[in-house]
C-alpha positions in Angstrom: 309.3 63.7 -32.5 307.8 62.5 -35.7 304.2 63.7 -36.3 301.6 61.9 -38.3 298.0 62.0 -39.5 296.2 58.7 -40.0 293.6 58.4 -42.8 290.8 56.1 -41.6 289.9 55.3 -38.0 288.6 51.8 -38.6 290.3 48.5 -37.9 293.4 49.2 -40.0 293.9 52.8 -38.9 293.6 51.7 -35.2 296.3 49.1 -35.8 298.5 51.9 -37.1 297.8 54.0 -34.1 298.8 51.2 -31.6 302.1 50.7 -33.5 303.0 54.4 -33.6 302.0 54.8 -29.9 304.9 52.5 -28.9 307.4 54.7 -30.8 308.6 58.2 -30.5 305.7 59.5 -32.6 302.8 61.9 -32.2 299.5 61.3 -33.8 298.0 64.7 -34.5 294.5 63.6 -35.7 292.4 61.2 -37.8 291.0 61.8 -41.2 287.8 59.9 -42.1 285.1 60.0 -44.8 282.2 59.1 -42.4 280.4 62.4 -41.6 278.9 60.9 -38.4 282.4 60.7 -36.9 283.6 64.2 -37.8 284.8 66.3 -34.9 284.4 63.5 -32.4 287.4 61.9 -30.8 289.0 58.5 -30.9 291.7 57.7 -28.4 291.8 61.3 -27.5 292.4 62.5 -31.1 289.9 64.4 -33.2 288.4 62.9 -36.4 288.3 65.4 -39.2 287.0 65.4 -42.8 289.6 65.0 -45.6 289.1 68.7 -46.7 290.6 69.8 -43.3 294.0 68.3 -44.4 294.8 71.6 -46.2 295.0 73.3 -42.8 297.7 71.1 -41.4 301.4 71.5 -42.0 302.0 67.9 -41.0 304.9 66.1 -42.8 303.2 62.7 -43.4 299.8 61.2 -43.8 299.5 57.4 -43.3 297.0 55.3 -45.4 296.0 51.8 -44.4 293.0 49.6 -45.0 290.5 48.6 -47.7 290.0 52.0 -49.5 293.5 53.2 -50.0 293.2 53.9 -53.8 290.1 56.2 -53.4 291.6 57.8 -50.2 294.8 58.7 -52.0 292.9 60.2 -54.9 291.0 62.4 -52.4 294.4 63.5 -51.0 295.9 64.2 -54.4 292.8 66.2 -55.4 293.6 68.6 -52.6 297.0 69.4 -54.2 298.9 69.7 -50.9 302.5 68.9 -50.3 302.3 66.4 -47.4 304.2 63.2 -47.9 302.3 59.9 -47.7 303.0 56.5 -46.3 301.1 53.4 -47.4 300.9 50.6 -44.7 299.9 47.2 -46.0 298.7 44.2 -44.0 302.2 43.1 -43.1 303.2 46.5 -41.8 300.1 46.9 -39.5 300.7 43.4 -38.0 300.3 43.9 -34.3 302.9 42.9 -31.6 302.8 39.2 -30.6 301.5 39.9 -27.1 298.4 41.8 -28.6 297.8 39.0 -31.2 297.8 36.4 -28.4 295.4 38.5 -26.3 293.0 38.9 -29.1 293.2 35.2 -30.1 292.5 34.1 -26.5 289.5 36.4 -26.3 288.2 35.3 -29.7 288.5 31.6 -28.8 286.6 32.0 -25.6 283.8 34.0 -27.2 283.5 31.6 -30.2 283.0 28.7 -27.8 280.2 30.5 -26.1 278.6 31.4 -29.5 278.7 27.9 -30.8 277.4 26.5 -27.5 274.4 28.8 -27.6 273.7 28.1 -31.3 273.7 24.4 -30.8 271.6 24.5 -27.6 268.9 26.2 -29.6 269.2 23.8 -32.6 270.1 26.5 -35.1 271.9 25.5 -38.3 275.1 27.6 -38.9 278.4 27.4 -40.8 281.7 29.2 -40.6 281.9 31.4 -43.7 284.0 33.9 -45.6 286.7 35.5 -43.3 286.0 32.9 -40.6 286.6 30.0 -42.9 289.6 31.6 -44.4 291.2 32.1 -41.0 290.7 28.6 -39.6 291.9 26.9 -42.9 294.7 29.2 -43.9 295.9 30.8 -40.7 294.9 28.2 -38.1 293.7 31.1 -36.0 290.4 33.0 -35.6 291.5 36.5 -34.9 294.0 37.4 -37.7 291.5 39.4 -39.8 289.2 42.2 -38.8 286.3 39.9 -38.1 285.1 36.3 -38.1 282.0 35.4 -40.3 279.3 33.0 -39.2 276.3 32.3 -41.5 272.8 31.2 -40.9 269.6 30.7 -42.9 267.4 33.8 -42.8 264.5 31.8 -41.4 266.4 31.8 -38.1 267.0 35.6 -38.1 264.5 36.5 -35.4 265.5 33.6 -33.2 269.2 34.7 -33.4 268.3 38.2 -32.5 266.3 37.0 -29.5 268.8 34.5 -28.0 272.0 36.7 -28.2 272.3 39.3 -25.5 275.2 41.3 -24.1 277.0 39.6 -21.2 280.2 40.1 -19.2 282.4 38.6 -22.0 281.0 40.2 -25.1 278.7 42.9 -26.4 275.9 42.3 -28.9 275.5 45.1 -31.5 272.3 45.3 -33.5 271.9 47.6 -36.5 268.5 47.8 -38.0 268.7 47.8 -41.8 265.0 47.7 -42.7 261.7 46.9 -41.0 262.3 43.1 -41.0 266.1 43.0 -41.2 268.6 43.7 -38.4 272.4 43.1 -38.6 274.0 41.5 -35.6 277.6 41.6 -34.5 279.3 40.3 -31.4 282.4 42.0 -30.1 284.7 41.5 -27.2 284.5 44.0 -24.3 288.2 45.0 -24.0 289.5 48.5 -24.6 290.0 49.2 -28.3 293.0 51.4 -27.5 295.1 48.5 -26.2 294.1 45.7 -28.6 291.4 45.1 -31.1 288.4 43.2 -29.7 287.5 40.1 -31.7 284.4 40.7 -33.8 281.9 38.1 -35.0 279.8 39.0 -37.9 276.5 37.1 -38.3 275.4 36.8 -41.9 272.1 35.4 -43.1 271.5 33.7 -46.4 268.4 33.2 -48.6 268.1 30.6 -51.4 266.8 32.0 -54.7 267.2 30.5 -58.2 269.9 28.0 -57.1 272.0 30.8 -55.4 272.4 31.8 -51.8 272.0 35.6 -51.5 273.1 37.7 -48.6 270.0 38.9 -46.9 271.5 42.4 -46.4 273.3 42.7 -49.7 271.7 41.3 -52.9 274.9 41.9 -54.9 276.6 39.2 -52.8 275.5 35.7 -53.8 277.0 32.2 -54.0 276.1 29.3 -56.2 274.3 26.6 -54.3 276.9 24.0 -55.2 279.3 25.5 -52.6 276.8 25.5 -49.8 274.7 22.4 -50.3 276.7 20.0 -48.1 278.7 20.5 -44.9 281.2 18.8 -42.6 282.5 19.2 -39.1 286.0 20.7 -38.7 287.9 20.3 -35.4 289.5 23.6 -34.3 291.1 23.8 -30.8 288.8 20.9 -29.6 285.8 22.8 -30.9 283.7 21.2 -33.7 282.8 23.8 -36.3 280.6 23.3 -39.3 282.1 24.3 -42.6 281.2 23.7 -46.3 282.2 20.2 -47.4 283.7 21.7 -50.6 285.5 24.4 -48.6 288.7 24.5 -50.7 286.8 25.3 -53.9 284.6 27.6 -52.0 287.6 29.6 -50.7 288.8 29.7 -54.3 285.5 31.1 -55.4 285.5 33.8 -52.7 289.1 34.9 -52.8 290.7 33.5 -55.9 291.8 29.9 -56.7 295.4 30.5 -55.6 295.2 33.9 -53.9 293.4 32.6 -50.8 296.4 30.6 -49.7 298.6 33.6 -49.1 297.5 36.7 -47.2 297.2 39.6 -49.5 299.2 42.8 -48.8 296.0 44.8 -49.4 292.5 43.5 -48.8 290.5 43.3 -52.1 287.7 41.0 -53.1 284.9 41.5 -55.6 282.6 39.8 -53.0 283.4 42.2 -50.2 280.4 43.4 -48.2 279.4 47.1 -48.4 278.0 49.5 -45.9 279.4 47.8 -42.8 278.7 49.7 -39.6 281.5 51.2 -37.5 282.1 49.0 -34.5 284.7 51.1 -32.7 284.5 53.1 -29.4 282.4 55.9 -30.9 279.4 53.6 -31.3 279.6 52.1 -27.9 
């Protein structure tokens, strides 16, 4: 039986776990840089710091996700002899039955989200990863999450109207006294397929730019977000930027956005995202 260690227990690492679990493989443990996760368990396997790798005589370590370069450097600095595998976005693609389950769950939750937003007369638009998926992939659950943006003036109202129900869980992460991040995630078991995640972003207009209320390094010129249109997706009218093609080019590269990258990398990627997996639930 082949034995592996997975570096990173986030979205991409969990995808690796599910694939290996269907084969004649043994996952020995996880390695992760988040100290809050160390020595806890995910899917019955311990999560260890990278320094503990020197104590394992395991043939191969698998790297996947957003931080492969820095993770491999950490591994090389240990000067150990384990072999490594690098899994890109194509290799971690989940089996079709799991993709369909996640998509079905995502569509149901998105309809509920949009209905609640419109009922409360809150302005929103599909943004970033959400926009990329409906335009490029014609699905809403291909990437790790689905972004929906709002104006910051509606921040408190959003926090108030969204509460956990039988279909989804509402996760609130307090960033500062007046700012709380909000995510909505499906309630299914992470071990069997990745629950859809909806990331609510909030924007503030300053000096002809829209700034992310939780990350001042992330900003967008007003010309991309000054006008909007309705976009029909699966009989659901979603609001998107009118100039969405140029906006996607700004976010991900003029040509690059059209093809899914082997490795996720964008200079506008958000930092310090909370862990949404089973350990936080």
